[in-house]
mmCIF file with all atom_site columns, C-alpha atoms in Angstrom:
data_model
loop_
_atom_site.group_PDB
_atom_site.id
_atom_site.type_symbol
_atom_site.label_atom_id
_atom_site.label_alt_id
_atom_site.label_comp_id
_atom_site.label_asym_id
_atom_site.label_entity_id
_atom_site.label_seq_id
_atom_site.pdbx_PDB_ins_code
_atom_site.Cartn_x
_atom_site.Cartn_y
_atom_site.Cartn_z
_atom_site.occupancy
_atom_site.B_iso_or_equiv
_atom_site.pdbx_formal_charge
_atom_site.auth_seq_id
_atom_site.auth_comp_id
_atom_site.auth_asym_id
_atom_site.auth_atom_id
_atom_site.pdbx_PDB_model_num
ATOM 1   C CA . MET P 1 1   ? 43.560 -0.465  78.506 1.00 86.00 ? 666 MET P CA 1
ATOM 2   C CA . TYR P 1 2   ? 40.518 -2.580  77.744 1.00 91.00 ? 667 TYR P CA 1
ATOM 3   C CA . ARG P 1 3   ? 37.353 -1.473  76.020 1.00 93.00 ? 668 ARG P CA 1
ATOM 4   C CA . TYR P 1 4   ? 34.396 -3.200  74.415 1.00 92.00 ? 669 TYR P CA 1
ATOM 5   C CA . PHE P 1 5   ? 33.528 -3.128  70.762 1.00 93.00 ? 670 PHE P CA 1
ATOM 6   C CA . ILE P 1 6   ? 29.811 -3.615  70.192 1.00 91.00 ? 671 ILE P CA 1
ATOM 7   C CA . GLN P 1 7   ? 27.959 -5.373  67.395 1.00 91.00 ? 672 GLN P CA 1
ATOM 8   C CA . PRO P 1 8   ? 24.205 -4.995  66.863 1.00 90.00 ? 673 PRO P CA 1
ATOM 9   C CA . GLN P 1 9   ? 21.676 -7.809  67.073 1.00 92.00 ? 674 GLN P CA 1
ATOM 10  C CA . LEU P 1 10  ? 18.552 -7.074  65.046 1.00 92.00 ? 675 LEU P CA 1
ATOM 11  C CA . ASN P 1 11  ? 15.072 -8.303  64.404 1.00 94.00 ? 676 ASN P CA 1
ATOM 12  C CA . ALA P 1 12  ? 15.306 -8.148  60.620 1.00 93.00 ? 677 ALA P CA 1
ATOM 13  C CA . PHE P 1 13  ? 11.526 -8.269  60.134 1.00 95.00 ? 678 PHE P CA 1
ATOM 14  C CA . THR P 1 14  ? 10.769 -5.258  62.326 1.00 94.00 ? 679 THR P CA 1
ATOM 15  C CA . ASN P 1 15  ? 14.131 -3.557  61.631 1.00 90.00 ? 680 ASN P CA 1
ATOM 16  C CA . SER P 1 16  ? 14.552 -3.074  65.370 1.00 91.00 ? 681 SER P CA 1
ATOM 17  C CA . LEU P 1 17  ? 17.628 -3.337  67.573 1.00 90.00 ? 682 LEU P CA 1
ATOM 18  C CA . ILE P 1 18  ? 17.258 -6.055  70.219 1.00 90.00 ? 683 ILE P CA 1
ATOM 19  C CA . GLY P 1 19  ? 20.698 -5.942  71.808 1.00 91.00 ? 684 GLY P CA 1
ATOM 20  C CA . TYR P 1 20  ? 24.450 -5.859  71.404 1.00 91.00 ? 685 TYR P CA 1
ATOM 21  C CA . GLU P 1 21  ? 27.185 -8.401  71.711 1.00 91.00 ? 686 GLU P CA 1
ATOM 22  C CA . MET P 1 22  ? 30.159 -6.888  73.526 1.00 90.00 ? 687 MET P CA 1
ATOM 23  C CA . LEU P 1 23  ? 33.581 -7.960  72.251 1.00 90.00 ? 688 LEU P CA 1
ATOM 24  C CA . ILE P 1 24  ? 36.545 -7.049  74.434 1.00 91.00 ? 689 ILE P CA 1
ATOM 25  C CA . ARG P 1 25  ? 39.653 -5.518  72.877 1.00 92.00 ? 690 ARG P CA 1
ATOM 26  C CA . LYS P 1 26  ? 42.996 -4.361  74.300 1.00 91.00 ? 691 LYS P CA 1
ATOM 27  C CA . TYR P 1 27  ? 44.735 -1.153  73.231 1.00 91.00 ? 692 TYR P CA 1
ATOM 28  C CA . ALA P 1 28  ? 48.414 -1.866  72.605 1.00 89.00 ? 693 ALA P CA 1
ATOM 29  C CA . ASP P 1 29  ? 51.070 -0.739  70.144 1.00 90.00 ? 694 ASP P CA 1
ATOM 30  C CA . GLY P 1 30  ? 48.848 2.105   68.971 1.00 92.00 ? 695 GLY P CA 1
ATOM 31  C CA . ARG P 1 31  ? 45.840 0.014   67.985 1.00 93.00 ? 696 ARG P CA 1
ATOM 32  C CA . TRP P 1 32  ? 42.944 -2.069  69.304 1.00 94.00 ? 697 TRP P CA 1
ATOM 33  C CA . GLN P 1 33  ? 43.719 -5.775  69.300 1.00 91.00 ? 698 GLN P CA 1
ATOM 34  C CA . LEU P 1 34  ? 41.939 -9.028  70.021 1.00 87.00 ? 699 LEU P CA 1
ATOM 35  C CA . PRO P 1 35  ? 43.423 -10.414 73.263 1.00 84.00 ? 700 PRO P CA 1
ATOM 36  C CA . LYS P 1 36  ? 45.450 -13.561 72.690 1.00 79.00 ? 701 LYS P CA 1
ATOM 37  C CA . ASP P 1 37  ? 44.333 -15.147 75.958 1.00 76.00 ? 702 ASP P CA 1
ATOM 38  C CA . PHE P 1 38  ? 40.942 -14.104 77.322 1.00 75.00 ? 703 PHE P CA 1
ATOM 39  C CA . ALA P 1 39  ? 41.419 -16.053 80.545 1.00 73.00 ? 704 ALA P CA 1
ATOM 40  C CA . SER P 1 40  ? 44.447 -13.902 81.385 1.00 78.00 ? 705 SER P CA 1
ATOM 41  C CA . ILE P 1 41  ? 42.420 -10.661 81.477 1.00 84.00 ? 706 ILE P CA 1
ATOM 42  C CA . PRO P 1 42  ? 42.042 -9.734  85.158 1.00 83.00 ? 707 PRO P CA 1
ATOM 43  C CA . ILE P 1 43  ? 38.453 -9.808  86.379 1.00 83.00 ? 708 ILE P CA 1
ATOM 44  C CA . GLU P 1 44  ? 38.928 -6.405  87.998 1.00 83.00 ? 709 GLU P CA 1
ATOM 45  C CA . ASP P 1 45  ? 39.786 -5.001  84.549 1.00 85.00 ? 710 ASP P CA 1
ATOM 46  C CA . GLN P 1 46  ? 37.133 -6.812  82.543 1.00 85.00 ? 711 GLN P CA 1
ATOM 47  C CA . VAL P 1 47  ? 33.898 -6.672  84.515 1.00 83.00 ? 712 VAL P CA 1
ATOM 48  C CA . PRO P 1 48  ? 33.791 -2.965  85.519 1.00 86.00 ? 713 PRO P CA 1
ATOM 49  C CA . VAL P 1 49  ? 34.292 -1.938  81.889 1.00 89.00 ? 714 VAL P CA 1
ATOM 50  C CA . MET P 1 50  ? 31.545 -4.364  80.833 1.00 84.00 ? 715 MET P CA 1
ATOM 51  C CA . ALA P 1 51  ? 29.152 -2.992  83.460 1.00 84.00 ? 716 ALA P CA 1
ATOM 52  C CA . GLN P 1 52  ? 29.850 0.638   82.564 1.00 87.00 ? 717 GLN P CA 1
ATOM 53  C CA . THR P 1 53  ? 29.463 -0.088  78.845 1.00 88.00 ? 718 THR P CA 1
ATOM 54  C CA . ALA P 1 54  ? 26.160 -1.878  79.437 1.00 84.00 ? 719 ALA P CA 1
ATOM 55  C CA . LYS P 1 55  ? 24.918 0.882   81.723 1.00 83.00 ? 720 LYS P CA 1
ATOM 56  C CA . GLU P 1 56  ? 25.616 3.571   79.136 1.00 85.00 ? 721 GLU P CA 1
ATOM 57  C CA . LEU P 1 57  ? 23.876 1.470   76.475 1.00 82.00 ? 722 LEU P CA 1
ATOM 58  C CA . SER P 1 58  ? 20.854 0.796   78.687 1.00 75.00 ? 723 SER P CA 1
ATOM 59  C CA . LEU P 1 59  ? 18.625 3.499   77.210 1.00 72.00 ? 724 LEU P CA 1
ATOM 60  C CA . LYS P 1 60  ? 18.978 1.942   73.751 1.00 74.00 ? 725 LYS P CA 1
ATOM 61  C CA . ILE P 1 61  ? 18.680 -1.797  74.294 1.00 83.00 ? 726 ILE P CA 1
ATOM 62  C CA . LYS P 1 62  ? 17.101 -4.590  76.301 1.00 85.00 ? 727 LYS P CA 1
ATOM 63  C CA . SER P 1 63  ? 20.080 -6.931  76.499 1.00 90.00 ? 728 SER P CA 1
ATOM 64  C CA . VAL P 1 64  ? 23.845 -7.208  76.220 1.00 91.00 ? 729 VAL P CA 1
ATOM 65  C CA . SER P 1 65  ? 25.771 -10.386 75.465 1.00 91.00 ? 730 SER P CA 1
ATOM 66  C CA . PHE P 1 66  ? 29.098 -11.086 77.099 1.00 87.00 ? 731 PHE P CA 1
ATOM 67  C CA . ASN P 1 67  ? 31.539 -13.935 76.336 1.00 87.00 ? 732 ASN P CA 1
ATOM 68  C CA . LEU P 1 68  ? 33.237 -16.206 78.865 1.00 88.00 ? 733 LEU P CA 1
ATOM 69  C CA . ASN P 1 69  ? 35.014 -19.476 78.452 1.00 85.00 ? 734 ASN P CA 1
ATOM 70  C CA . ARG P 1 70  ? 33.821 -22.396 80.562 1.00 88.00 ? 735 ARG P CA 1
ATOM 71  C CA . THR P 1 71  ? 36.537 -22.004 83.175 1.00 88.00 ? 736 THR P CA 1
ATOM 72  C CA . GLN P 1 72  ? 35.661 -18.330 83.681 1.00 88.00 ? 737 GLN P CA 1
ATOM 73  C CA . PHE P 1 73  ? 31.953 -19.169 83.733 1.00 92.00 ? 738 PHE P CA 1
ATOM 74  C CA . ILE P 1 74  ? 32.260 -21.313 86.870 1.00 93.00 ? 739 ILE P CA 1
ATOM 75  C CA . ASP P 1 75  ? 34.834 -19.092 88.617 1.00 91.00 ? 740 ASP P CA 1
ATOM 76  C CA . PRO P 1 76  ? 33.382 -17.817 91.958 1.00 93.00 ? 741 PRO P CA 1
ATOM 77  C CA . GLU P 1 77  ? 35.048 -14.403 91.690 1.00 90.00 ? 742 GLU P CA 1
ATOM 78  C CA . MET P 1 78  ? 33.739 -13.886 88.167 1.00 90.00 ? 743 MET P CA 1
ATOM 79  C CA . SER P 1 79  ? 30.309 -15.082 89.274 1.00 93.00 ? 744 SER P CA 1
ATOM 80  C CA . ALA P 1 80  ? 30.114 -12.524 92.070 1.00 92.00 ? 745 ALA P CA 1
ATOM 81  C CA . ALA P 1 81  ? 31.290 -9.740  89.769 1.00 89.00 ? 746 ALA P CA 1
ATOM 82  C CA . LEU P 1 82  ? 28.703 -10.560 87.096 1.00 91.00 ? 747 LEU P CA 1
ATOM 83  C CA . ILE P 1 83  ? 25.860 -10.754 89.604 1.00 93.00 ? 748 ILE P CA 1
ATOM 84  C CA . ALA P 1 84  ? 26.836 -7.294  90.863 1.00 90.00 ? 749 ALA P CA 1
ATOM 85  C CA . ALA P 1 85  ? 27.005 -6.064  87.268 1.00 88.00 ? 750 ALA P CA 1
ATOM 86  C CA . GLN P 1 86  ? 23.535 -7.428  86.468 1.00 91.00 ? 751 GLN P CA 1
ATOM 87  C CA . LYS P 1 87  ? 22.131 -5.627  89.481 1.00 91.00 ? 752 LYS P CA 1
ATOM 88  C CA . ALA P 1 88  ? 23.802 -2.393  88.364 1.00 85.00 ? 753 ALA P CA 1
ATOM 89  C CA . ILE P 1 89  ? 22.473 -2.508  84.780 1.00 86.00 ? 754 ILE P CA 1
ATOM 90  C CA . PHE P 1 90  ? 18.915 -3.677  85.547 1.00 88.00 ? 755 PHE P CA 1
ATOM 91  C CA . PRO P 1 91  ? 16.486 -3.654  83.683 1.00 87.00 ? 756 PRO P CA 1
ATOM 92  C CA . VAL P 1 92  ? 18.947 -4.499  80.883 1.00 88.00 ? 757 VAL P CA 1
ATOM 93  C CA . ASN P 1 93  ? 19.421 -8.276  80.710 1.00 91.00 ? 758 ASN P CA 1
ATOM 94  C CA . LEU P 1 94  ? 22.927 -9.689  80.866 1.00 93.00 ? 759 LEU P CA 1
ATOM 95  C CA . ILE P 1 95  ? 23.352 -12.730 78.605 1.00 96.00 ? 760 ILE P CA 1
ATOM 96  C CA . VAL P 1 96  ? 26.464 -14.852 79.064 1.00 95.00 ? 761 VAL P CA 1
ATOM 97  C CA . GLU P 1 97  ? 27.674 -16.716 75.982 1.00 91.00 ? 762 GLU P CA 1
ATOM 98  C CA . VAL P 1 98  ? 29.888 -19.643 76.895 1.00 87.00 ? 763 VAL P CA 1
ATOM 99  C CA . THR P 1 99  ? 32.752 -20.454 74.533 1.00 78.00 ? 764 THR P CA 1
ATOM 100 C CA . GLU P 1 100 ? 35.135 -23.407 74.506 1.00 69.00 ? 765 GLU P CA 1
ATOM 101 C CA . GLU P 1 101 ? 38.898 -23.298 74.885 1.00 69.00 ? 766 GLU P CA 1
ATOM 102 C CA . ALA P 1 102 ? 41.511 -25.999 75.362 1.00 63.00 ? 767 ALA P CA 1
ATOM 103 C CA . ALA P 1 103 ? 41.840 -25.121 79.047 1.00 67.00 ? 768 ALA P CA 1
ATOM 104 C CA . ASP P 1 104 ? 38.148 -25.888 79.573 1.00 75.00 ? 769 ASP P CA 1
ATOM 105 C CA . LYS P 1 105 ? 38.434 -29.648 79.102 1.00 77.00 ? 770 LYS P CA 1
ATOM 106 C CA . ASN P 1 106 ? 38.024 -30.377 82.828 1.00 87.00 ? 771 ASN P CA 1
ATOM 107 C CA . VAL P 1 107 ? 34.803 -28.361 83.218 1.00 89.00 ? 772 VAL P CA 1
ATOM 108 C CA . THR P 1 108 ? 31.895 -30.781 83.444 1.00 91.00 ? 773 THR P CA 1
ATOM 109 C CA . ILE P 1 109 ? 28.301 -30.462 82.296 1.00 91.00 ? 774 ILE P CA 1
ATOM 110 C CA . ALA P 1 110 ? 27.227 -30.794 85.938 1.00 95.00 ? 775 ALA P CA 1
ATOM 111 C CA . GLN P 1 111 ? 29.356 -27.771 86.882 1.00 95.00 ? 776 GLN P CA 1
ATOM 112 C CA . LEU P 1 112 ? 27.871 -25.773 84.031 1.00 95.00 ? 777 LEU P CA 1
ATOM 113 C CA . LYS P 1 113 ? 24.334 -26.674 85.091 1.00 97.00 ? 778 LYS P CA 1
ATOM 114 C CA . ARG P 1 114 ? 24.914 -25.567 88.669 1.00 97.00 ? 779 ARG P CA 1
ATOM 115 C CA . GLN P 1 115 ? 26.315 -22.241 87.530 1.00 97.00 ? 780 GLN P CA 1
ATOM 116 C CA . ILE P 1 116 ? 23.555 -21.636 84.971 1.00 97.00 ? 781 ILE P CA 1
ATOM 117 C CA . ARG P 1 117 ? 20.930 -22.148 87.682 1.00 98.00 ? 782 ARG P CA 1
ATOM 118 C CA . HIS P 1 118 ? 22.829 -19.890 90.080 1.00 98.00 ? 783 HIS P CA 1
ATOM 119 C CA . PHE P 1 119 ? 23.041 -17.112 87.506 1.00 97.00 ? 784 PHE P CA 1
ATOM 120 C CA . ALA P 1 120 ? 19.362 -17.540 86.615 1.00 97.00 ? 785 ALA P CA 1
ATOM 121 C CA . THR P 1 121 ? 18.329 -16.765 90.207 1.00 97.00 ? 786 THR P CA 1
ATOM 122 C CA . HIS P 1 122 ? 19.998 -13.375 89.712 1.00 97.00 ? 787 HIS P CA 1
ATOM 123 C CA . GLY P 1 123 ? 18.452 -12.660 86.309 1.00 96.00 ? 788 GLY P CA 1
ATOM 124 C CA . ILE P 1 124 ? 21.493 -13.572 84.200 1.00 97.00 ? 789 ILE P CA 1
ATOM 125 C CA . GLN P 1 125 ? 20.643 -15.520 81.061 1.00 97.00 ? 790 GLN P CA 1
ATOM 126 C CA . PHE P 1 126 ? 22.637 -18.295 79.382 1.00 97.00 ? 791 PHE P CA 1
ATOM 127 C CA . SER P 1 127 ? 23.362 -18.579 75.658 1.00 96.00 ? 792 SER P CA 1
ATOM 128 C CA . LEU P 1 128 ? 24.700 -21.591 73.780 1.00 93.00 ? 793 LEU P CA 1
ATOM 129 C CA . ASP P 1 129 ? 27.060 -20.282 71.105 1.00 90.00 ? 794 ASP P CA 1
ATOM 130 C CA . ASP P 1 130 ? 28.103 -21.923 67.815 1.00 90.00 ? 795 ASP P CA 1
ATOM 131 C CA . VAL P 1 131 ? 25.513 -24.691 68.021 1.00 93.00 ? 796 VAL P CA 1
ATOM 132 C CA . GLY P 1 132 ? 26.030 -27.534 65.597 1.00 91.00 ? 797 GLY P CA 1
ATOM 133 C CA . THR P 1 133 ? 29.814 -27.113 65.376 1.00 87.00 ? 798 THR P CA 1
ATOM 134 C CA . GLY P 1 134 ? 32.843 -27.843 67.540 1.00 81.00 ? 799 GLY P CA 1
ATOM 135 C CA . ILE P 1 135 ? 31.916 -29.194 70.940 1.00 79.00 ? 800 ILE P CA 1
ATOM 136 C CA . ASN P 1 136 ? 28.407 -27.745 70.800 1.00 84.00 ? 801 ASN P CA 1
ATOM 137 C CA . THR P 1 137 ? 26.771 -30.597 68.910 1.00 89.00 ? 802 THR P CA 1
ATOM 138 C CA . PHE P 1 138 ? 23.238 -31.570 69.876 1.00 94.00 ? 803 PHE P CA 1
ATOM 139 C CA . ASP P 1 139 ? 24.301 -34.782 71.622 1.00 92.00 ? 804 ASP P CA 1
ATOM 140 C CA . HIS P 1 140 ? 26.792 -32.905 73.777 1.00 88.00 ? 805 HIS P CA 1
ATOM 141 C CA . ILE P 1 141 ? 24.634 -29.954 74.818 1.00 91.00 ? 806 ILE P CA 1
ATOM 142 C CA . SER P 1 142 ? 21.084 -31.340 74.706 1.00 95.00 ? 807 SER P CA 1
ATOM 143 C CA . SER P 1 143 ? 20.918 -31.518 78.516 1.00 95.00 ? 808 SER P CA 1
ATOM 144 C CA . LEU P 1 144 ? 21.665 -27.756 78.722 1.00 95.00 ? 809 LEU P CA 1
ATOM 145 C CA . LEU P 1 145 ? 18.933 -26.623 76.336 1.00 96.00 ? 810 LEU P CA 1
ATOM 146 C CA . SER P 1 146 ? 16.189 -26.457 78.964 1.00 96.00 ? 811 SER P CA 1
ATOM 147 C CA . LEU P 1 147 ? 18.389 -24.081 81.007 1.00 97.00 ? 812 LEU P CA 1
ATOM 148 C CA . ALA P 1 148 ? 19.270 -21.747 78.113 1.00 97.00 ? 813 ALA P CA 1
ATOM 149 C CA . SER P 1 149 ? 17.546 -18.595 76.890 1.00 97.00 ? 814 SER P CA 1
ATOM 150 C CA . GLU P 1 150 ? 19.006 -18.596 73.380 1.00 96.00 ? 815 GLU P CA 1
ATOM 151 C CA . VAL P 1 151 ? 21.072 -20.513 70.851 1.00 96.00 ? 816 VAL P CA 1
ATOM 152 C CA . LYS P 1 152 ? 23.390 -18.931 68.302 1.00 95.00 ? 817 LYS P CA 1
ATOM 153 C CA . PHE P 1 153 ? 24.041 -20.510 64.901 1.00 96.00 ? 818 PHE P CA 1
ATOM 154 C CA . ALA P 1 154 ? 27.290 -19.373 63.233 1.00 93.00 ? 819 ALA P CA 1
ATOM 155 C CA . MET P 1 155 ? 27.230 -19.858 59.457 1.00 95.00 ? 820 MET P CA 1
ATOM 156 C CA . GLN P 1 156 ? 30.882 -18.785 59.250 1.00 93.00 ? 821 GLN P CA 1
ATOM 157 C CA . ASN P 1 157 ? 31.924 -21.896 61.179 1.00 92.00 ? 822 ASN P CA 1
ATOM 158 C CA . TYR P 1 158 ? 30.366 -24.091 58.493 1.00 94.00 ? 823 TYR P CA 1
ATOM 159 C CA . ARG P 1 159 ? 32.165 -22.169 55.762 1.00 94.00 ? 824 ARG P CA 1
ATOM 160 C CA . ARG P 1 160 ? 35.530 -22.494 57.514 1.00 93.00 ? 825 ARG P CA 1
ATOM 161 C CA . ALA P 1 161 ? 34.951 -26.252 57.826 1.00 92.00 ? 826 ALA P CA 1
ATOM 162 C CA . HIS P 1 162 ? 33.945 -26.465 54.134 1.00 94.00 ? 827 HIS P CA 1
ATOM 163 C CA . MET P 1 163 ? 30.421 -27.557 55.095 1.00 94.00 ? 828 MET P CA 1
ATOM 164 C CA . THR P 1 164 ? 28.507 -24.746 53.384 1.00 94.00 ? 829 THR P CA 1
ATOM 165 C CA . ASP P 1 165 ? 26.132 -27.275 51.815 1.00 95.00 ? 830 ASP P CA 1
ATOM 166 C CA . LYS P 1 166 ? 24.949 -28.281 55.317 1.00 96.00 ? 831 LYS P CA 1
ATOM 167 C CA . ILE P 1 167 ? 24.001 -24.785 56.504 1.00 96.00 ? 832 ILE P CA 1
ATOM 168 C CA . HIS P 1 168 ? 20.345 -24.918 55.460 1.00 97.00 ? 833 HIS P CA 1
ATOM 169 C CA . GLU P 1 169 ? 19.768 -28.425 56.808 1.00 97.00 ? 834 GLU P CA 1
ATOM 170 C CA . ASP P 1 170 ? 21.443 -27.821 60.158 1.00 97.00 ? 835 ASP P CA 1
ATOM 171 C CA . LEU P 1 171 ? 19.904 -24.382 60.616 1.00 98.00 ? 836 LEU P CA 1
ATOM 172 C CA . SER P 1 172 ? 16.469 -25.914 60.001 1.00 98.00 ? 837 SER P CA 1
ATOM 173 C CA . PHE P 1 173 ? 17.246 -28.492 62.696 1.00 98.00 ? 838 PHE P CA 1
ATOM 174 C CA . TRP P 1 174 ? 18.261 -25.854 65.236 1.00 98.00 ? 839 TRP P CA 1
ATOM 175 C CA . GLN P 1 175 ? 15.281 -23.718 64.307 1.00 98.00 ? 840 GLN P CA 1
ATOM 176 C CA . GLN P 1 176 ? 13.015 -26.611 65.303 1.00 98.00 ? 841 GLN P CA 1
ATOM 177 C CA . ILE P 1 177 ? 14.971 -27.168 68.522 1.00 97.00 ? 842 ILE P CA 1
ATOM 178 C CA . ALA P 1 178 ? 14.674 -23.486 69.410 1.00 98.00 ? 843 ALA P CA 1
ATOM 179 C CA . LYS P 1 179 ? 10.943 -23.559 68.762 1.00 97.00 ? 844 LYS P CA 1
ATOM 180 C CA . LYS P 1 180 ? 10.486 -26.696 70.880 1.00 97.00 ? 845 LYS P CA 1
ATOM 181 C CA . GLU P 1 181 ? 12.546 -25.336 73.803 1.00 97.00 ? 846 GLU P CA 1
ATOM 182 C CA . LYS P 1 182 ? 11.148 -21.771 73.453 1.00 97.00 ? 847 LYS P CA 1
ATOM 183 C CA . LEU P 1 183 ? 14.605 -20.276 72.825 1.00 97.00 ? 848 LEU P CA 1
ATOM 184 C CA . ARG P 1 184 ? 15.707 -17.252 70.852 1.00 97.00 ? 849 ARG P CA 1
ATOM 185 C CA . LEU P 1 185 ? 17.629 -18.265 67.737 1.00 98.00 ? 850 LEU P CA 1
ATOM 186 C CA . ILE P 1 186 ? 20.247 -15.768 66.556 1.00 97.00 ? 851 ILE P CA 1
ATOM 187 C CA . VAL P 1 187 ? 22.106 -16.366 63.295 1.00 96.00 ? 852 VAL P CA 1
ATOM 188 C CA . GLU P 1 188 ? 25.643 -15.083 62.716 1.00 93.00 ? 853 GLU P CA 1
ATOM 189 C CA . GLY P 1 189 ? 27.901 -15.116 59.653 1.00 90.00 ? 854 GLY P CA 1
ATOM 190 C CA . ILE P 1 190 ? 25.513 -13.472 57.195 1.00 91.00 ? 855 ILE P CA 1
ATOM 191 C CA . GLU P 1 191 ? 27.726 -12.468 54.276 1.00 87.00 ? 856 GLU P CA 1
ATOM 192 C CA . ASP P 1 192 ? 25.517 -11.335 51.413 1.00 89.00 ? 857 ASP P CA 1
ATOM 193 C CA . ASP P 1 193 ? 22.031 -10.929 49.977 1.00 90.00 ? 858 ASP P CA 1
ATOM 194 C CA . ASN P 1 194 ? 21.764 -14.667 49.292 1.00 92.00 ? 859 ASN P CA 1
ATOM 195 C CA . ASP P 1 195 ? 22.201 -15.424 52.996 1.00 94.00 ? 860 ASP P CA 1
ATOM 196 C CA . ASN P 1 196 ? 19.749 -12.691 53.860 1.00 93.00 ? 861 ASN P CA 1
ATOM 197 C CA . HIS P 1 197 ? 17.107 -13.992 51.461 1.00 95.00 ? 862 HIS P CA 1
ATOM 198 C CA . MET P 1 198 ? 17.559 -17.561 52.748 1.00 96.00 ? 863 MET P CA 1
ATOM 199 C CA . LEU P 1 199 ? 16.902 -16.398 56.316 1.00 97.00 ? 864 LEU P CA 1
ATOM 200 C CA . ASN P 1 200 ? 13.854 -14.448 55.145 1.00 96.00 ? 865 ASN P CA 1
ATOM 201 C CA . ASP P 1 201 ? 12.492 -17.560 53.441 1.00 97.00 ? 866 ASP P CA 1
ATOM 202 C CA . MET P 1 202 ? 13.157 -19.605 56.595 1.00 98.00 ? 867 MET P CA 1
ATOM 203 C CA . ASP P 1 203 ? 11.401 -17.005 58.759 1.00 97.00 ? 868 ASP P CA 1
ATOM 204 C CA . VAL P 1 204 ? 14.493 -16.422 60.930 1.00 97.00 ? 869 VAL P CA 1
ATOM 205 C CA . ALA P 1 205 ? 14.150 -12.986 62.491 1.00 97.00 ? 870 ALA P CA 1
ATOM 206 C CA . TYR P 1 206 ? 17.150 -12.503 64.809 1.00 96.00 ? 871 TYR P CA 1
ATOM 207 C CA . ARG P 1 207 ? 20.476 -11.824 63.141 1.00 94.00 ? 872 ARG P CA 1
ATOM 208 C CA . GLN P 1 208 ? 23.937 -10.574 63.951 1.00 89.00 ? 873 GLN P CA 1
ATOM 209 C CA . VAL P 1 209 ? 27.231 -9.963  62.134 1.00 71.00 ? 874 VAL P CA 1
ATOM 210 C CA . TYR P 1 210 ? 28.984 -7.781  59.578 1.00 69.00 ? 875 TYR P CA 1
ATOM 211 C CA . TYR P 1 211 ? 26.132 -7.699  57.060 1.00 70.00 ? 876 TYR P CA 1
ATOM 212 C CA . TYR P 1 212 ? 24.147 -5.617  59.549 1.00 68.00 ? 877 TYR P CA 1
ATOM 213 C CA . GLY P 1 213 ? 26.956 -3.712  61.247 1.00 71.00 ? 878 GLY P CA 1
ATOM 214 C CA . GLN P 1 214 ? 30.637 -4.241  61.973 1.00 78.00 ? 879 GLN P CA 1
ATOM 215 C CA . PRO P 1 215 ? 31.835 -4.193  65.595 1.00 85.00 ? 880 PRO P CA 1
ATOM 216 C CA . HIS P 1 216 ? 32.818 -0.683  66.600 1.00 89.00 ? 881 HIS P CA 1
ATOM 217 C CA . LEU P 1 217 ? 34.393 0.875   69.650 1.00 92.00 ? 882 LEU P CA 1
ATOM 218 C CA . PHE P 1 218 ? 31.953 2.094   72.255 1.00 90.00 ? 883 PHE P CA 1
ATOM 219 C CA . GLU P 1 219 ? 33.574 5.097   73.929 1.00 87.00 ? 884 GLU P CA 1
ATOM 220 C CA . LEU P 1 220 ? 32.779 5.477   77.597 1.00 88.00 ? 885 LEU P CA 1
ATOM 221 C CA . LYS P 1 221 ? 32.019 8.777   79.275 1.00 84.00 ? 886 LYS P CA 1
ATOM 222 C CA . GLY P 1 222 ? 35.312 10.173  80.448 1.00 75.00 ? 887 GLY P CA 1
ATOM 223 C CA . ASP P 1 223 ? 37.365 8.665   77.634 1.00 80.00 ? 888 ASP P CA 1
ATOM 224 C CA . LYS P 1 224 ? 39.729 11.243  76.201 1.00 65.00 ? 889 LYS P CA 1
ATOM 225 C CA . LYS P 1 225 ? 38.913 12.446  72.716 1.00 60.00 ? 890 LYS P CA 1
ATOM 226 C CA . ASP P 1 226 ? 41.656 12.920  70.160 1.00 54.00 ? 891 ASP P CA 1
#
């Protein structure tokens, strides 16, 4: 069985909830687990649960974020399912965050652009995740910025790569890019008060991750209670 865990996205200056990121989990061996291979999750299992979760959240939020790898993002069957889901949850906005996996190496920027434009005609927004790290460096994704609605900056990626001293500099760079391209900038990986104060000083409003609320299971109507 698959269900979504949800994590809040906040405007820290107004203390208001702006949306949720939905993180899929599989129930196996008596506990909820992170799937080992997201691409192997059948579309018919994944999308209906996403749509129902978003629909039941719709009175509380304006948007829900949903992760796909690049191969899934351009898949025609997934595309049709997400367009139907966006129609079902309107006026809540569906935001697709595109991740990178080894199997995605043959997906081209041109393919991504075509799919982003196709989704946009149906009200589905596009988010560039983990900007500044991995494959999502400025040189690699600059041509996609004009088609995006938001960029997400993950401080935890810098810490894992032992580049903590570059967080402020690179975040300042992406803050300017977001301002120039009129994009939302959401920061993840906020660990403590020092991070929080830095973002306050930088005037970064939109934030997500454990400091503000750990992902938790969103129980759907009809789920059995223990």
